[in-house]
Coordinates of C-alpha atoms in Angstrom, one line a residue:
Chain A
X19 CA -57.7 28.6 -75.4
X20 CA -60.5 26.0 -75.2
X21 CA -62.8 28.4 -73.3
X22 CA -62.9 31.0 -76.0
X23 CA -66.4 31.4 -77.5
X24 CA -65.3 30.9 -81.1
X25 CA -63.9 27.5 -80.2
X26 CA -66.8 26.2 -78.2
X27 CA -69.0 25.5 -81.2
X28 CA -67.2 22.4 -82.5
X29 CA -64.8 21.7 -79.7
X30 CA -63.4 18.2 -80.4
X31 CA -61.9 18.6 -83.9
X32 CA -61.0 22.3 -83.8
X33 CA -59.1 22.1 -80.5
X34 CA -57.0 19.3 -81.7
X35 CA -56.2 21.0 -84.9
X36 CA -55.5 24.3 -83.2
X37 CA -53.2 22.7 -80.6
X38 CA -51.3 20.9 -83.3
X39 CA -50.9 24.2 -85.1
X40 CA -49.7 25.9 -81.9
X41 CA -47.2 23.1 -81.3
X42 CA -45.9 23.3 -84.9
X43 CA -45.4 27.1 -84.7
X44 CA -43.7 26.7 -81.4
X45 CA -41.3 24.2 -83.0
X46 CA -40.6 26.6 -85.8
X47 CA -39.8 29.3 -83.2
X48 CA -37.3 26.9 -81.6
X49 CA -35.4 26.2 -84.9
X50 CA -33.3 29.5 -85.0
X51 CA -32.2 28.8 -81.4
X52 CA -31.7 25.0 -81.6
X53 CA -29.8 25.2 -84.9
X54 CA -26.8 27.3 -83.6
X55 CA -27.0 25.6 -80.2
X56 CA -26.5 22.1 -81.8
X57 CA -23.8 23.4 -84.1
X58 CA -21.9 25.0 -81.2
X59 CA -22.3 21.9 -79.0
X60 CA -21.0 19.7 -81.8
X61 CA -17.9 21.8 -82.3
X62 CA -17.1 21.9 -78.6
X63 CA -17.8 18.3 -77.6
X64 CA -16.6 16.4 -80.7
X65 CA -13.6 14.2 -79.9
X66 CA -10.2 15.5 -80.8
X67 CA -7.7 13.8 -83.0
X68 CA -5.3 11.3 -81.4
X69 CA -1.8 12.5 -81.5
X70 CA 0.9 10.3 -83.2
X71 CA 3.6 9.0 -80.9
X72 CA 6.9 11.0 -80.9
X73 CA 10.4 9.7 -80.3
X74 CA 12.4 11.5 -77.7
X75 CA 16.1 11.0 -76.8
X76 CA 16.9 10.0 -73.3
X77 CA 20.2 8.9 -71.8
X78 CA 22.8 6.3 -72.8
X79 CA 22.4 2.9 -71.2
X80 CA 25.6 3.4 -69.2
X81 CA 24.0 6.3 -67.3
X82 CA 20.9 4.4 -66.2
X83 CA 21.2 2.5 -62.9
X84 CA 19.9 -1.0 -62.3
X85 CA 19.7 -0.8 -58.6
X86 CA 17.7 2.4 -58.4
X87 CA 16.0 4.8 -60.8
X88 CA 17.2 7.8 -62.8
X89 CA 14.8 10.7 -62.9
X90 CA 14.7 12.0 -66.4
X91 CA 12.7 15.0 -67.8
X92 CA 11.6 14.4 -71.3
X93 CA 11.0 17.5 -73.3
X94 CA 9.1 17.7 -76.5
X95 CA 6.9 20.1 -78.4
X96 CA 3.2 19.4 -79.1
X97 CA 0.0 21.0 -80.3
X98 CA -2.6 21.5 -77.7
X99 CA -5.7 23.3 -79.1
X100 CA -4.5 26.5 -80.6
X101 CA -1.2 26.4 -78.6
X102 CA 2.2 25.0 -79.5
X103 CA 3.3 23.8 -76.1
X104 CA 6.8 22.9 -74.9
X105 CA 6.0 19.9 -72.7
X106 CA 8.1 18.6 -69.9
X107 CA 7.2 15.3 -68.2
X108 CA 9.0 13.2 -65.7
X109 CA 10.1 9.7 -66.5
X110 CA 11.8 7.2 -64.2
X111 CA 14.4 5.1 -66.0
X112 CA 15.9 1.8 -64.7
X113 CA 18.1 -0.7 -66.4
X114 CA 17.1 -4.3 -66.5
X115 CA 19.7 -6.4 -68.3
X116 CA 20.0 -4.9 -71.7
X117 CA 16.6 -3.3 -71.5
X118 CA 15.3 -0.1 -70.0
X119 CA 12.1 0.2 -68.0
X120 CA 10.8 3.7 -68.5
X121 CA 7.9 4.6 -66.2
X122 CA 5.8 7.7 -66.5
X123 CA 5.7 9.6 -63.2
X124 CA 2.0 10.3 -63.7
X125 CA 0.0 8.4 -61.0
X126 CA -2.6 6.1 -62.6
X127 CA -5.1 7.2 -60.0
X128 CA -5.7 10.8 -60.7
X129 CA -2.5 12.1 -62.4
X130 CA -0.3 13.6 -59.7
X131 CA 3.4 13.0 -60.1
X132 CA 4.7 10.1 -58.0
X133 CA 8.1 10.5 -56.1
X134 CA 10.8 8.0 -55.9
X135 CA 11.4 7.0 -52.3
X136 CA 15.1 5.9 -52.5
X137 CA 15.2 4.5 -49.0
X138 CA 12.3 2.1 -49.5
X139 CA 12.9 1.6 -53.2
X140 CA 9.3 2.4 -54.2
X141 CA 7.3 5.2 -55.8
X142 CA 4.8 7.2 -53.7
X143 CA 2.0 9.5 -54.7
X144 CA 1.5 12.6 -52.5
X145 CA -2.1 13.0 -53.5
X146 CA -3.9 9.9 -52.3
X147 CA -1.0 7.8 -51.0
X148 CA -0.8 5.3 -53.8
X149 CA 2.5 3.3 -53.9
X150 CA 4.2 1.4 -56.7
X151 CA 7.2 -1.0 -56.8
X152 CA 10.3 -0.5 -59.0
X153 CA 8.5 -2.1 -61.9
X154 CA 5.6 0.2 -61.5
X155 CA 3.2 -2.5 -60.1
X156 CA 0.7 -1.2 -57.5
X157 CA 1.8 -1.9 -53.9
X158 CA -1.0 -0.1 -52.1
X159 CA -3.5 2.8 -52.1
X160 CA -6.1 3.7 -54.7
X161 CA -4.3 3.4 -58.1
X162 CA -6.3 1.1 -60.4
X163 CA -3.4 0.2 -62.7
X164 CA 0.4 0.0 -62.8
X165 CA 2.5 3.0 -63.8
X166 CA 2.4 3.6 -67.6
X167 CA 5.4 2.1 -69.3
X168 CA 6.9 4.0 -72.2
X169 CA 8.3 2.1 -75.1
X170 CA 12.1 2.3 -74.8
X171 CA 14.3 1.6 -77.8
X172 CA 17.8 0.6 -76.8
X173 CA 20.4 1.2 -79.5
X174 CA 23.2 -1.4 -80.2
X175 CA 25.8 1.3 -79.7
X176 CA 26.1 1.6 -75.9
X177 CA 27.1 5.3 -76.0
X178 CA 24.1 6.3 -78.0
X179 CA 21.1 7.5 -76.1
X180 CA 18.0 5.3 -75.4
X181 CA 15.0 6.6 -77.3
X182 CA 11.6 6.8 -75.7
X183 CA 8.2 6.8 -77.4
X184 CA 5.8 9.3 -76.0
Chain B
X30 CA -40.2 59.4 -57.6
X31 CA -43.9 59.9 -58.4
X32 CA -43.0 60.6 -62.0
X33 CA -40.9 57.5 -62.4
X34 CA -43.4 55.3 -60.5
X35 CA -46.3 56.4 -62.7
X36 CA -44.4 55.3 -65.7
X37 CA -42.5 52.2 -64.5
X38 CA -44.9 50.9 -61.9
X39 CA -42.1 48.9 -60.2
X40 CA -43.0 49.9 -56.7
X41 CA -46.5 48.6 -57.3
X42 CA -45.3 45.3 -58.6
X43 CA -42.9 44.9 -55.6
X44 CA -45.6 45.8 -53.1
X45 CA -47.9 43.1 -54.6
X46 CA -45.3 40.4 -54.9
X47 CA -42.5 40.8 -52.4
X48 CA -42.2 43.6 -49.9
X49 CA -45.8 43.8 -48.9
X50 CA -46.4 40.1 -48.4
X51 CA -47.1 38.7 -45.0
X52 CA -44.5 36.2 -43.8
X53 CA -45.4 33.2 -41.6
X54 CA -44.9 33.9 -37.9
X55 CA -42.2 31.2 -37.8
X56 CA -40.0 33.2 -40.1
X57 CA -36.8 34.0 -38.3
X58 CA -33.0 34.6 -38.4
X59 CA -32.4 31.2 -40.1
X60 CA -34.4 32.4 -43.1
X61 CA -31.8 35.1 -43.9
X62 CA -29.1 32.7 -45.2
X63 CA -30.4 32.7 -48.8
X64 CA -30.3 36.4 -49.0
X65 CA -26.8 36.5 -47.5
X66 CA -25.7 34.0 -50.2
X67 CA -27.2 36.2 -52.8
X68 CA -25.3 39.2 -51.5
X69 CA -22.0 37.4 -51.6
X70 CA -22.9 36.2 -55.1
X71 CA -23.2 39.8 -56.1
X72 CA -19.8 40.5 -54.5
X73 CA -18.4 37.6 -56.6
X74 CA -20.0 39.0 -59.7
X75 CA -18.6 42.5 -59.2
X76 CA -15.1 41.5 -58.1
X77 CA -15.1 38.9 -60.9
X78 CA -15.8 41.5 -63.5
X79 CA -13.0 43.8 -62.1
X80 CA -10.6 40.8 -62.1
X81 CA -11.4 40.2 -65.8
X82 CA -10.2 43.7 -66.6
X83 CA -6.7 42.6 -65.7
X84 CA -6.7 38.8 -66.2
X85 CA -5.3 37.4 -69.5
X86 CA -7.0 34.1 -70.2
X87 CA -4.1 32.4 -71.9
X88 CA -1.7 29.9 -70.4
X89 CA 1.4 31.9 -71.3
X90 CA 0.2 35.1 -69.7
X91 CA -2.3 34.1 -67.1
X92 CA 0.1 33.8 -64.2
X93 CA 2.0 37.0 -65.1
X94 CA -1.3 38.9 -65.3
X95 CA -2.3 37.7 -61.8
X96 CA 1.2 38.6 -60.4
X97 CA 0.9 42.0 -62.0
X98 CA -2.4 42.5 -60.3
X99 CA -1.0 41.4 -57.0
X100 CA 2.1 43.5 -57.0
X101 CA 1.6 46.5 -59.2
X102 CA -2.1 47.4 -59.1
X103 CA -3.3 49.4 -56.1
X104 CA -5.6 47.2 -54.0
X105 CA -5.3 44.5 -56.6
X106 CA -4.2 42.0 -54.0
X107 CA -7.3 42.8 -52.0
X108 CA -9.6 42.5 -55.0
X109 CA -8.3 39.1 -55.8
X110 CA -8.5 38.0 -52.1
X111 CA -12.1 39.2 -52.0
X112 CA -13.0 36.9 -54.9
X113 CA -11.0 34.1 -53.3
X114 CA -12.7 34.3 -49.9
X115 CA -16.1 35.1 -51.5
X116 CA -16.0 31.6 -53.0
X117 CA -15.4 30.0 -49.6
X118 CA -18.1 32.0 -47.8
X119 CA -20.5 31.4 -50.6
X120 CA -20.1 27.6 -50.3
X121 CA -20.7 27.8 -46.6
X122 CA -23.8 30.0 -46.9
X123 CA -25.3 27.9 -49.7
X124 CA -24.7 24.7 -47.7
X125 CA -26.1 26.2 -44.5
X126 CA -29.1 27.5 -46.4
X127 CA -29.7 24.0 -47.9
X128 CA -29.3 22.4 -44.4
X129 CA -31.8 24.9 -42.9
X130 CA -34.4 24.0 -45.7
X131 CA -33.7 20.3 -45.1
X132 CA -34.1 20.2 -41.3
X133 CA -37.1 22.5 -41.3
X134 CA -38.8 20.5 -44.1
X135 CA -39.0 23.5 -46.4
X136 CA -38.6 21.3 -49.5
X137 CA -42.0 19.6 -49.1
X138 CA -45.0 20.1 -51.5
X139 CA -45.6 22.4 -53.2
X140 CA -42.0 23.6 -53.1
X141 CA -40.3 20.6 -54.7
X142 CA -39.1 22.7 -57.7
X143 CA -37.7 25.4 -55.4
X144 CA -35.6 22.7 -53.7
X145 CA -34.4 21.4 -57.1
X146 CA -33.5 24.8 -58.4
X147 CA -31.7 25.4 -55.1
X148 CA -29.8 22.2 -55.5
X149 CA -28.8 23.2 -59.0
X150 CA -27.5 26.5 -57.6
X151 CA -25.4 24.5 -55.1
X152 CA -24.0 22.6 -58.0
X153 CA -23.3 25.8 -59.9
X154 CA -21.6 27.3 -56.8
X155 CA -19.2 24.3 -56.6
X156 CA -18.7 24.4 -60.3
X157 CA -17.7 28.1 -60.0
X158 CA -15.3 27.2 -57.2
X159 CA -13.7 24.3 -59.2
X160 CA -13.3 26.1 -62.6
X161 CA -12.0 29.2 -60.8
X162 CA -9.1 27.2 -59.4
X163 CA -7.3 26.8 -62.7
X164 CA -7.4 30.4 -63.8
X165 CA -4.3 31.7 -62.0
X166 CA -2.3 28.9 -63.6
X167 CA -0.2 28.3 -60.5
X168 CA 0.8 24.9 -59.1
X169 CA -2.4 24.4 -57.1
X170 CA -4.4 25.4 -60.1
X171 CA -2.7 22.9 -62.4
X172 CA -2.7 19.8 -60.2
X173 CA -6.0 20.4 -58.5
X174 CA -7.6 20.7 -61.9
X175 CA -5.9 17.6 -63.2
X176 CA -7.2 15.6 -60.3
X177 CA -10.7 17.1 -60.6
X178 CA -10.9 16.4 -64.3
X179 CA -9.6 12.9 -63.9
X180 CA -12.3 12.3 -61.3
X181 CA -14.8 13.4 -64.0
X182 CA -13.0 11.0 -66.3
X183 CA -14.2 8.1 -64.0
X184 CA -17.8 8.7 -65.1
X185 CA -19.0 5.4 -66.6
X186 CA -19.3 5.3 -70.4
X187 CA -18.8 9.0 -71.2
X188 CA -15.9 9.6 -68.8
X189 CA -13.0 9.6 -71.2
X190 CA -14.9 11.8 -73.7
X191 CA -15.9 14.2 -71.0
X192 CA -12.3 14.5 -69.9
X193 CA -11.3 15.3 -73.5
X194 CA -13.9 18.0 -73.7
X195 CA -12.8 19.6 -70.5
X196 CA -9.1 19.4 -71.3
X197 CA -9.6 20.6 -74.9
X198 CA -6.9 18.3 -76.1
X199 CA -4.9 15.2 -75.2
X200 CA -4.4 15.7 -71.4
X201 CA -4.2 19.0 -69.5
X202 CA -2.5 21.8 -71.4
X203 CA -2.8 25.4 -72.4
X204 CA -6.1 25.0 -74.2
X205 CA -7.6 23.7 -70.9
X206 CA -7.3 27.2 -69.4
X207 CA -9.5 28.7 -72.1
X208 CA -12.1 26.0 -71.7
X209 CA -12.3 26.6 -67.9
X210 CA -12.3 30.4 -68.5
X211 CA -15.3 30.0 -70.8
X212 CA -17.1 27.8 -68.3
X213 CA -16.3 30.1 -65.4
X214 CA -17.3 33.4 -67.0
X215 CA -19.9 32.4 -69.6
X216 CA -21.5 29.0 -69.2
X217 CA -21.8 29.0 -65.4
X218 CA -23.1 32.6 -65.0
X219 CA -25.8 31.8 -67.6
X220 CA -26.8 28.7 -65.8
X221 CA -26.7 30.6 -62.5
X222 CA -29.0 33.4 -63.7
X223 CA -31.5 30.9 -65.1
X224 CA -31.7 28.8 -61.9
X225 CA -31.7 31.9 -59.7
X226 CA -34.6 33.5 -61.6
X227 CA -36.5 30.2 -61.3
X228 CA -35.6 29.9 -57.6
X229 CA -36.7 33.5 -56.7
X230 CA -39.8 33.3 -58.9
X231 CA -40.9 30.1 -57.1
X232 CA -40.3 31.7 -53.7
X233 CA -42.6 34.5 -54.8
X234 CA -45.2 32.1 -56.0
X235 CA -45.3 29.8 -53.0
X236 CA -44.1 32.2 -50.3
X237 CA -41.9 31.4 -47.4
X238 CA -42.6 27.9 -45.9
X239 CA -43.8 27.9 -42.3
X240 CA -41.6 25.7 -40.1
X241 CA -43.7 24.3 -37.3
X242 CA -46.8 23.1 -39.1
X243 CA -47.8 20.2 -41.5
X244 CA -47.6 20.9 -45.2
X245 CA -51.4 21.3 -45.4
X246 CA -51.5 24.0 -42.7
X247 CA -50.5 27.5 -43.8
X248 CA -49.5 28.4 -40.2
X249 CA -50.1 31.6 -38.3
X250 CA -49.4 34.8 -40.3
X251 CA -46.7 37.1 -39.1
X252 CA -45.5 40.5 -40.1
X253 CA -45.0 42.0 -43.6
X254 CA -41.8 41.0 -45.3
X255 CA -40.6 44.5 -45.6
X256 CA -39.3 46.1 -43.4
X257 CA -39.5 43.4 -40.7
X258 CA -37.8 40.4 -42.3
X259 CA -35.7 42.5 -44.7
X260 CA -34.0 44.2 -41.7
X261 CA -32.7 40.8 -40.5
X262 CA -31.7 39.9 -44.0
X263 CA -29.8 43.2 -44.4
X264 CA -27.9 42.7 -41.0
X265 CA -26.9 39.1 -41.8
X266 CA -25.8 40.0 -45.4
X267 CA -23.7 42.9 -44.0
X268 CA -22.1 40.4 -41.6
X269 CA -21.4 37.9 -44.4
X270 CA -19.9 40.4 -46.8
X271 CA -18.0 41.9 -43.8
X272 CA -16.5 38.5 -43.1
X273 CA -15.4 38.2 -46.7
X274 CA -13.7 41.6 -46.4
X275 CA -12.1 40.7 -43.1
X276 CA -10.6 37.4 -44.4
X277 CA -9.5 39.0 -47.7
X278 CA -7.8 41.8 -45.7
X279 CA -6.2 39.6 -42.9
X280 CA -5.5 36.4 -44.7
X281 CA -5.3 37.2 -48.4
X282 CA -5.3 34.8 -51.3
X283 CA -2.3 32.6 -51.9
X284 CA -0.5 32.5 -55.1
X285 CA 1.9 29.6 -55.6
X286 CA 4.7 29.2 -58.2
X287 CA 3.7 29.1 -61.8
X288 CA 2.3 25.7 -63.0
X289 CA 5.1 23.2 -63.7
X290 CA 3.9 19.7 -64.8
X291 CA 7.3 18.2 -64.3
X292 CA 7.6 19.4 -60.7
X293 CA 8.2 16.4 -58.3
X294 CA 8.3 18.4 -55.1
X295 CA 4.7 19.5 -55.2
X296 CA 2.0 18.2 -52.9
X297 CA -1.4 19.2 -54.4
X298 CA -4.2 20.1 -52.0
X299 CA -7.6 21.3 -52.9
X300 CA -9.3 24.1 -51.0
X301 CA -11.0 23.1 -47.7
X302 CA -14.5 22.7 -49.2
X303 CA -13.3 19.9 -51.5
X304 CA -11.5 18.0 -48.6
X305 CA -14.5 15.7 -48.0
X306 CA -14.6 14.2 -51.6
X307 CA -10.8 14.3 -51.7
X308 CA -10.6 12.1 -48.5
X309 CA -13.4 9.9 -49.8
X310 CA -11.2 9.1 -52.8
X311 CA -8.5 7.7 -50.6
X312 CA -10.9 5.2 -49.1
X313 CA -11.5 3.3 -52.3
X314 CA -8.7 1.3 -53.8
X315 CA -8.0 -0.2 -57.2
X316 CA -11.0 -1.2 -59.2
X317 CA -13.3 0.2 -56.5
X318 CA -12.0 3.7 -57.2
X319 CA -15.1 4.5 -59.3
X320 CA -17.3 4.0 -56.2
X321 CA -15.7 7.0 -54.4
X322 CA -15.1 9.0 -57.6
X323 CA -18.5 8.6 -59.2
X324 CA -21.2 6.4 -57.5
X325 CA -21.2 7.9 -54.1
X326 CA -21.3 11.5 -55.3
X327 CA -23.7 10.7 -58.0
X328 CA -25.9 8.7 -55.7
X329 CA -26.0 11.5 -53.1
X330 CA -26.8 14.0 -55.8
X331 CA -29.7 11.8 -57.1
X332 CA -30.9 11.2 -53.5
X333 CA -31.0 14.9 -52.8
X334 CA -32.8 15.7 -56.1
X335 CA -35.4 13.0 -55.4
X336 CA -35.7 14.0 -51.7
X337 CA -39.0 15.9 -52.0
X338 CA -40.6 13.1 -54.0
X339 CA -39.3 10.2 -51.8
X340 CA -40.2 11.9 -48.5
X341 CA -44.0 12.0 -48.6
X342 CA -44.3 12.7 -44.9
X343 CA -46.4 15.8 -44.4
X344 CA -44.8 16.8 -41.1
X345 CA -42.2 19.6 -41.0
X346 CA -41.2 19.4 -37.3
X347 CA -38.0 17.4 -36.9
X348 CA -39.3 15.2 -34.1
X349 CA -42.0 13.8 -36.4
X350 CA -39.7 12.8 -39.2
X351 CA -37.0 10.8 -37.5
X352 CA -35.7 8.9 -40.6
X353 CA -35.1 12.1 -42.7
X354 CA -33.5 14.0 -39.8
X355 CA -31.3 11.0 -38.9
X356 CA -30.1 10.7 -42.5
X357 CA -29.4 14.5 -42.6
X358 CA -27.4 14.4 -39.4
X359 CA -25.4 11.4 -40.6
X360 CA -24.7 13.1 -43.9
X361 CA -23.6 16.3 -42.1
X362 CA -21.4 14.4 -39.7
X363 CA -19.8 12.3 -42.5
X364 CA -19.0 15.5 -44.4
X365 CA -17.5 17.3 -41.4
X366 CA -15.6 14.2 -40.4
X367 CA -14.1 13.7 -43.9
X368 CA -13.2 17.4 -44.1
X369 CA -11.4 17.3 -40.7
X370 CA -9.5 14.1 -41.6
X371 CA -8.6 15.6 -45.0
X372 CA -7.2 18.6 -43.2
X373 CA -5.0 16.6 -40.9
X374 CA -4.0 13.7 -43.2
X375 CA -1.2 15.3 -45.2
X376 CA 2.2 14.1 -46.1
X377 CA 5.0 15.5 -43.9
X378 CA 7.3 16.4 -46.7
X379 CA 7.3 16.9 -50.5
X380 CA 5.8 20.4 -50.8
X381 CA 6.8 23.5 -52.7
X382 CA 8.4 26.1 -50.4
X383 CA 6.1 29.1 -50.2
X384 CA 6.7 32.0 -52.6
X385 CA 8.3 35.0 -50.9
X386 CA 5.6 37.3 -52.3
X387 CA 6.2 40.3 -50.0
X388 CA 10.1 40.1 -50.4
X389 CA 12.3 42.3 -52.6
X390 CA 12.4 41.8 -56.3
X391 CA 15.8 40.2 -56.1
X392 CA 14.7 37.6 -53.5
X393 CA 11.6 36.7 -55.6
X394 CA 13.8 36.3 -58.6
X395 CA 16.1 34.1 -56.6
X396 CA 13.2 31.9 -55.6
X397 CA 12.0 31.6 -59.2
X398 CA 15.5 30.6 -60.3
X399 CA 15.9 28.1 -57.5
X400 CA 12.7 26.5 -58.7
X401 CA 13.7 26.7 -62.3
X402 CA 17.1 25.1 -61.5
X403 CA 15.1 22.4 -59.7
X404 CA 17.3 22.7 -56.6
X405 CA 14.4 21.2 -54.5
X406 CA 14.7 17.9 -56.5
X407 CA 17.9 17.1 -54.6
X408 CA 18.0 19.6 -51.7
X409 CA 15.6 19.9 -48.9
X410 CA 14.9 23.1 -47.1
X411 CA 13.5 23.8 -43.7
X412 CA 11.4 27.0 -43.3
X413 CA 9.7 27.7 -40.0
X414 CA 10.1 24.1 -38.9
X415 CA 8.5 22.6 -42.1
X416 CA 10.6 20.5 -44.4
X417 CA 10.1 21.2 -48.1
X418 CA 11.7 19.5 -51.2
X419 CA 13.0 16.0 -51.3
X420 CA 16.2 14.1 -51.2
X421 CA 16.9 12.7 -54.7
X422 CA 19.5 10.1 -55.6
X423 CA 22.2 11.9 -53.7
X424 CA 21.1 12.0 -50.1
X425 CA 24.3 13.9 -49.1
X426 CA 23.0 17.0 -50.7
X427 CA 22.9 19.6 -47.9
X428 CA 19.7 21.3 -46.8
X429 CA 19.5 24.7 -48.5
X430 CA 19.1 26.7 -45.3
X431 CA 22.5 25.3 -44.2
X432 CA 24.6 26.6 -47.1
X433 CA 27.6 28.6 -45.7
X434 CA 28.4 30.6 -48.9
X435 CA 28.1 34.4 -49.0
X436 CA 25.9 35.4 -51.9
X437 CA 28.8 36.5 -54.1
X438 CA 30.8 33.3 -53.4
X439 CA 27.8 31.2 -54.2
X440 CA 27.3 33.0 -57.5
X441 CA 30.9 32.0 -58.4
X442 CA 30.4 28.4 -57.2
X443 CA 27.3 27.9 -59.3
X444 CA 29.0 29.0 -62.5
X445 CA 31.2 26.0 -62.2
X446 CA 30.8 23.7 -59.3
X447 CA 33.4 21.2 -60.4
X448 CA 31.4 18.5 -58.8
X449 CA 30.0 15.3 -60.3
X450 CA 26.6 15.2 -58.5
X451 CA 26.0 19.0 -58.3
X452 CA 25.3 20.6 -61.7
X453 CA 26.8 23.9 -62.8
X454 CA 24.7 26.8 -64.0
X455 CA 26.8 28.7 -66.5
X456 CA 23.7 29.7 -68.5
X457 CA 22.3 31.8 -65.6
X458 CA 23.8 35.3 -65.7
X459 CA 26.0 36.6 -62.9
X460 CA 23.1 38.8 -61.6
X461 CA 20.8 35.7 -61.6
X462 CA 23.3 33.6 -59.7
X463 CA 23.7 36.4 -57.2
X464 CA 19.9 36.5 -56.7
X465 CA 20.0 32.8 -55.9
X466 CA 22.7 33.5 -53.4
X467 CA 20.6 36.3 -51.7
X468 CA 17.6 34.0 -51.6
X469 CA 19.6 31.2 -49.9
X470 CA 21.1 33.8 -47.5
X471 CA 17.6 34.9 -46.6
X472 CA 16.7 31.2 -45.9
X473 CA 19.4 31.0 -43.3
X474 CA 17.7 33.6 -41.2

């Protein structure tokens, strides 16, 4: 632009003004693109709402062992995006006195389901070989935290099922 | 032709920019890898569009639509297998192409941006491979995606948020499939086209780098690009696409059981090209996890991106740049080593028995029911010497290939087992229970 004859007469001021004008118009051109792009990005990446905890019925205390674990599949319905999803997740239940320890099977490392190894009384993850003890504490491997404990509400009536908070 | 050329002028443009250009004398067979990758990319694009004509991108239909394609559409199996193996071959070709450029010093000035665009293309290729996983919504899809997104969740500061964006909700769920579908067929192709245009334009602008001279020496001129080098490119591209067809035809693409988040028998494995990072994850424990999940991959990515700016050595011959070459060899060996260890280091049990895809409808139904009834949570089964399933709380549960019942008798038994530790299945119909019996009978053989 600066080499055009019409500009060469008073180069300093005119060039600056012209380049400012060019930049301003370029910015105007960007508005119709950036506007929708920013809106779309905001809609997609804005954080979702936190779901409220749900209470799910598990088993009566009498059916939960204290020397091992009982594999229980909790089932509940939740909203996931546009879908209503019937969720099924594995929880390991163990009785400790009059309380129940409910451990989510989801490995705290990267989310694979841990298995209960009955012979060695521990949980083992098939993905990256993390292991946990009966209380969910890390024994070995990469997991950074103990297995997630679900809040278990034990009813006074021994025959009534224990409730779990998901 | 003359009529069209006088109006379009494409031939003239091509002669001036691409086909008529003289390549350096050092241009050889190793310079054909980029074009081969481009050919497999086109194969992926074409087969991907064809797959999209059948695929239903919704969690409740995705698996069924893939099974329909595999079973009921003529050559549908081959089509999907082509796309599956195309991804593998693509990763290999792009990686080899990058290694070639690295060891021959092709990234040096003035081709820094060509290298960066290429690196972006490598990232997009891996992104395609990763997002493509989830789409069939089978077990591998579900768990590999969960692991992958949780790795992304380790990113400092924004990790948790990033995870929420990728999942499209709290944790992995049906909405996640739509997010990954949009990434796979809309976002990544757009990124790919942009980077590819930049990459090819820059190759046009700076030409092919000579390999045996310093960066300030243009090297000896060789022959015109077309038809001398293009012949080599065509041959290698035909070989690459042929290899994809061969693998698709002989090996095919696996389809595991439908995704089941509550499945305890499943041993998730990524595809071979993700074994190296998969194995790297196992090396870092506890709080150090973020090192293997984020810092090492991010550090390597940053190092590769900055490579042309850090390495100011003007030499291209390997002998005269010992540090760069040593780093490259070390990196290649580490990746190969981790991949091999990842292949061999696998649990000996806890896996889902393979789906009898080629079997009769009744056997396939039996398999599905055995999985739905969660028989593998208490019973193991040995197929071809491999043990699947696990022993649950009742370790006296017999292995499934050892059941003695005739199919009809088993159907009666399952209706009411009369046992404490073996559940009855009165809600399965008589025909369904018979299908289970036939499946177990088939396991005995």
